[in-house]
Amino acid sequence: MSQTTLDAPTATARSLNDKLVAARTASLTLATANADQKNAALEAIAAAVAGGADRILPANELDLANGRENGLSTALQDRLALSAARLTALAEAVREIIGLVDPVGESVRGRVLPNGVRIDQVRVPFGVVGVIYEARPNVTVDIAALALKSGNAVVLRGGSAAENTNAVLVSLIQDALTSVGLPADSVQTIDEFGRDGARDLMQARGLVDVLIPRGSANLINTVVAESKVPVIETGAGVVHVFLDESANEQWAVDIVHNAKVQRPSVCNALETLLVHRDAAARLLPPVLAQLRSSGVSIHADDETRAIFADAVPATEEDWQTEYMSLDLAVKVVADIDEAMEHIRIYSTHHTESIITNDLSNAERFLNEVDSAAVMVNASTRFTDGGEFGFGAEVGISTQKLHARGPMGLPELTSTKWLVRGSGQIRG
Amino acid sequence: MSQTTLDAPTATARSLNDKLVAARTASLTLATANADQKNAALEAIAAAVAGGADRILPANELDLANGRENGLSTALQDRLALSAARLTALAEAVREIIGLVDPVGESVRGRVLPNGVRIDQVRVPFGVVGVIYEARPNVTVDIAALALKSGNAVVLRGGSAAENTNAVLVSLIQDALTSVGLPADSVQTIDEFGRDGARDLMQARGLVDVLIPRGSANLINTVVAESKVPVIETGAGVVHVFLDESANEQWAVDIVHNAKVQRPSVCNALETLLVHRDAAARLLPPVLAQLRSSGVSIHADDETRAIFADAVPATEEDWQTEYMSLDLAVKVVADIDEAMEHIRIYSTHHTESIITNDLSNAERFLNEVDSAAVMVNASTRFTDGGEFGFGAEVGISTQKLHARGPMGLPELTSTKWLVRGSGQIRG
């Protein structure tokens, strides 16, 4: 792949290890910075992004030109492209983080032991957060702002396709940090080290406290497999809706349409619809007709196609696929047990929803389906930090350790125990 | 290494993968078992252990004979050895877990969104927990009981030195599970697969939800480096106490003695003592004399040895060592900054304590030292699930993800979001 590179403003002779050590040092300052200081940095960053079009857009143009030359898909070019309007929106997103409560120092629990020793579990920053992501320069600004607000230094490895844009953005962020007296090394890019940099970042246990991969399933699987640094997996969503025998027809039509069509390219969008056999003739025609009117392609099993002919035959691969497009897999099942068995086999444990009026089936679904979010009579599109009221979202975790489901600022922190005594010893 | 093996009661022709799939299936039943069912299983296990001496002790004798033949150290032989009294104590420990609150289903937080959708974050079991540990058969029973109470299936890989003992214990536990109608596959050993079994367990992402290594630093480092399954690291403790200039002499003497001598072989025991230069002449003679009277060997820097001659010179290695014995490293420092700098370099982030009467130094130490437990005027021996009031302890986490410090039953759970609507879609 050929790459034209700007004379990158952040280029230095520092090794990757030097950069990680510098991040660790910066994290010590950030860990004790108060919310006023961190918010001042965020305001300076927002202003720099909003007012930085003359530096950011030419770098972005260069990345886009490289992308076109290297055959970057139109979808990826769209994700990569910035404009004055997108910069304004990006700055606004940073300003929204200013309004969020600082999680650092929050008391999780505490008590006085019988011997008079007081113990308090409080939130503290992780320290250094590593992020590996693909050609989305908005992630550079978003994740830097979220990490700073939660008191963490951040080391960014973006895709090479956005390298020039990210270099300018990080340079602007570092200037903003310096302007309010916080260390510039709090936010760094390691894009200049290419793939080796990503590999070394994954080995940097002890220097990097947690690694967050954001992007394709392939990227995430690589990081999960290779990283010695603990990983928070923000995974794919093969999301299911099950229409139970007693499902309200209007709710079924509305929820399935909303879950599939409102924004098909995101991880909480519907991918597979399961329908109770005894409700198939009643529900499939209106539900699928509504989808077809919005241009959805139906990939269906034989039973579905016997009821609704405007569909292509589904294969085994369809049940495994996160389309992220206007495609939907549809299958008729005997009952809730077969529905939950299908979900057990094919779900990526992101979000599943049952549409039902049967109380015991609703409770069984909630209790027995093992996903980050399990819903009754609601659109899967609600699995979202903004919708959940977190104000901002770090990503949606599909792993079970540390965080599960939408992650807000508290999920970017660890805890420690503060123990205050007056000479007590253990008996 | 030669090994004599009993005709193991659990020996089957099942492959490791079959066993993990069986554990996953069992976990689905356990996840919805209520506390009464799980407590009945624990009572049956306690009775089987307390009454199982005739099967357990001969197997243990065989392991001990193998151990002596293979040159197992006396310390490890002691850890391996069971007796009627130890079995009674082990059963008692299981019965204590019956009395603990079931963490499954506990509501962490919840609210109603503006659109009327109710969201609740509740605790759920991980699913399948893998444990890799060394020749301690008590861990087999302990961790099985803790995993069951928190609704998890558990796959155990103990050391080959305890293979016969563990096989009998797991067989008794499985019979106890069957007797109360819970799946026998809820608790399984994979000892028969040897080192390959441990390696395969670390690769079993998707079948095993979390892996907990318990044992030597070497074992833990191997698991952390090689595992694709998320790991909870229960690490070593190079634990520090810093005697500040204003430290109360009696507290210093009592806390240092307690932290070093009460149980030197555990991870929360003191390993390095730091002393403020301006207090060294006042504090070191009484503190170190008290330690020497209990047989502690002092490894000290030159400044300490100028004040207290009964010490050997400390080397760089002493600052890095978790002795787990009646040895202590001692160093004089200029002030709290040098003390915290030393801790930053050498601490394993387990527990550190400052003895001081200076309020601002106490607060600085609490805020700036980055360890699982940070203390003022208390013995480091308090970092313990029992002391913190958890009733039982899964281990002490020294990582920052998911759990940090003493882990109780809630730390053996994940969460999921339950979302209840009435037809809502996203606008």
Tab-separated table of N, CA, C and O in Angstrom, chain A residues 362-396:
chain	number	residue	atom	x	y	z
A	362	ALA	N	-41.826	-14.309	29.291
A	362	ALA	CA	-41.011	-13.096	29.435
A	362	ALA	C	-39.937	-13.307	30.499
A	362	ALA	O	-38.750	-13.019	30.284
A	363	GLU	N	-40.354	-13.863	31.644
A	363	GLU	CA	-39.391	-14.060	32.744
A	363	GLU	C	-38.345	-15.117	32.375
A	363	GLU	O	-37.163	-14.971	32.698
A	364	ARG	N	-38.792	-16.185	31.685
A	364	ARG	CA	-37.820	-17.202	31.268
A	364	ARG	C	-36.780	-16.603	30.329
A	364	ARG	O	-35.587	-16.862	30.461
A	365	PHE	N	-37.242	-15.817	29.374
A	365	PHE	CA	-36.322	-15.206	28.411
A	365	PHE	C	-35.313	-14.308	29.141
A	365	PHE	O	-34.102	-14.389	28.910
A	366	LEU	N	-35.809	-13.471	30.053
A	366	LEU	CA	-34.931	-12.565	30.800
A	366	LEU	C	-33.892	-13.349	31.610
A	366	LEU	O	-32.721	-12.983	31.675
A	367	ASN	N	-34.346	-14.458	32.219
A	367	ASN	CA	-33.445	-15.206	33.100
A	367	ASN	C	-32.485	-16.115	32.347
A	367	ASN	O	-31.342	-16.292	32.766
A	368	GLU	N	-32.956	-16.708	31.248
A	368	GLU	CA	-32.167	-17.775	30.637
A	368	GLU	C	-31.300	-17.325	29.467
A	368	GLU	O	-30.347	-18.015	29.116
A	369	VAL	N	-31.624	-16.220	28.833
A	369	VAL	CA	-30.791	-15.759	27.717
A	369	VAL	C	-29.582	-15.015	28.280
A	369	VAL	O	-29.713	-14.113	29.103
A	370	ASP	N	-28.412	-15.430	27.830
A	370	ASP	CA	-27.149	-14.962	28.412
A	370	ASP	C	-26.522	-13.898	27.516
A	370	ASP	O	-25.563	-14.166	26.803
A	371	SER	N	-27.093	-12.704	27.528
A	371	SER	CA	-26.558	-11.622	26.707
A	371	SER	C	-26.397	-10.361	27.551
A	371	SER	O	-26.951	-10.264	28.641
A	372	ALA	N	-25.614	-9.422	27.025
A	372	ALA	CA	-25.360	-8.187	27.761
A	372	ALA	C	-26.668	-7.448	28.059
A	372	ALA	O	-26.840	-6.884	29.128
A	373	ALA	N	-27.604	-7.449	27.099
A	373	ALA	CA	-28.919	-6.849	27.323
A	373	ALA	C	-29.984	-7.831	26.840
A	373	ALA	O	-29.898	-8.345	25.723
A	374	VAL	N	-30.948	-8.112	27.698
A	374	VAL	CA	-32.048	-9.016	27.357
A	374	VAL	C	-33.341	-8.235	27.570
A	374	VAL	O	-33.553	-7.645	28.629
A	375	MET	N	-34.190	-8.210	26.526
A	375	MET	CA	-35.320	-7.283	26.512
A	375	MET	C	-36.651	-7.992	26.352
A	375	MET	O	-36.719	-9.084	25.766
A	376	VAL	N	-37.679	-7.339	26.835
A	376	VAL	CA	-39.052	-7.758	26.590
A	376	VAL	C	-39.793	-6.580	25.973
A	376	VAL	O	-39.806	-5.474	26.547
A	377	ASN	N	-40.389	-6.787	24.807
A	377	ASN	CA	-41.248	-5.787	24.184
A	377	ASN	C	-40.579	-4.431	24.001
A	377	ASN	O	-41.186	-3.376	24.236
A	378	ALA	N	-39.307	-4.461	23.598
A	378	ALA	CA	-38.607	-3.199	23.324
A	378	ALA	C	-37.635	-3.418	22.176
A	378	ALA	O	-37.176	-4.540	21.926
A	379	SER	N	-37.315	-2.340	21.488
A	379	SER	CA	-36.394	-2.407	20.350
A	379	SER	C	-34.967	-2.626	20.827
A	379	SER	O	-34.500	-1.985	21.775
A	380	THR	N	-34.244	-3.504	20.116
A	380	THR	CA	-32.842	-3.772	20.469
A	380	THR	C	-31.964	-2.536	20.316
A	380	THR	O	-30.856	-2.490	20.861
A	381	ARG	N	-32.468	-1.536	19.599
A	381	ARG	CA	-31.684	-0.311	19.406
A	381	ARG	C	-31.482	0.473	20.711
A	381	ARG	O	-30.702	1.421	20.750
A	382	PHE	N	-32.176	0.059	21.790
A	382	PHE	CA	-31.998	0.764	23.073
A	382	PHE	C	-30.700	0.409	23.785
A	382	PHE	O	-30.348	1.059	24.767
A	383	THR	N	-30.001	-0.638	23.343
A	383	THR	CA	-28.720	-0.965	24.000
A	383	THR	C	-27.671	0.044	23.554
A	383	THR	O	-26.987	-0.130	22.544
A	384	ASP	N	-27.552	1.111	24.327
A	384	ASP	CA	-26.780	2.275	23.890
A	384	ASP	C	-26.535	3.161	25.113
A	384	ASP	O	-27.468	3.409	25.883
A	385	GLY	N	-25.295	3.619	25.267
A	385	GLY	CA	-24.961	4.449	26.422
A	385	GLY	C	-25.811	5.708	26.517
A	385	GLY	O	-26.234	6.097	27.599
A	386	GLY	N	-26.062	6.336	25.379
A	386	GLY	CA	-26.893	7.537	25.370
A	386	GLY	C	-28.308	7.225	25.829
A	386	GLY	O	-28.869	7.904	26.694
A	387	GLU	N	-28.917	6.169	25.255
A	387	GLU	CA	-30.277	5.775	25.616
A	387	GLU	C	-30.374	5.384	27.091
A	387	GLU	O	-31.379	5.641	27.751
A	388	PHE	N	-29.323	4.735	27.610
A	388	PHE	CA	-29.325	4.297	29.009
A	388	PHE	C	-29.072	5.464	29.975
A	388	PHE	O	-29.064	5.281	31.182
A	389	GLY	N	-28.805	6.633	29.426
A	389	GLY	CA	-28.624	7.810	30.276
A	389	GLY	C	-27.209	8.014	30.775
A	389	GLY	O	-26.983	8.717	31.749
A	390	PHE	N	-26.222	7.389	30.110
A	390	PHE	CA	-24.837	7.552	30.561
A	390	PHE	C	-24.218	8.844	30.044
A	390	PHE	O	-23.133	9.221	30.477
A	391	GLY	N	-24.870	9.491	29.074
A	391	GLY	CA	-24.366	10.769	28.581
A	391	GLY	C	-23.325	10.609	27.495
A	391	GLY	O	-23.177	11.451	26.633
A	392	ALA	N	-22.570	9.539	27.539
A	392	ALA	CA	-21.564	9.260	26.515
A	392	ALA	C	-21.291	7.780	26.574
A	392	ALA	O	-21.605	7.128	27.556
A	393	GLU	N	-20.729	7.249	25.524
A	393	GLU	CA	-20.494	5.807	25.489
A	393	GLU	C	-19.077	5.499	25.062
A	393	GLU	O	-18.589	6.024	24.075
A	394	VAL	N	-18.420	4.642	25.840
A	394	VAL	CA	-17.059	4.216	25.517
A	394	VAL	C	-17.105	3.086	24.498
A	394	VAL	O	-16.143	2.823	23.784
A	395	GLY	N	-18.227	2.405	24.421
A	395	GLY	CA	-18.377	1.224	23.577
A	395	GLY	C	-19.354	0.294	24.267
A	395	GLY	O	-19.829	0.586	25.366
A	396	ILE	N	-19.688	-0.822	23.614
A	396	ILE	CA	-20.588	-1.789	24.218
A	396	ILE	C	-19.825	-3.084	24.433
A	396	ILE	O	-19.424	-3.740	23.469
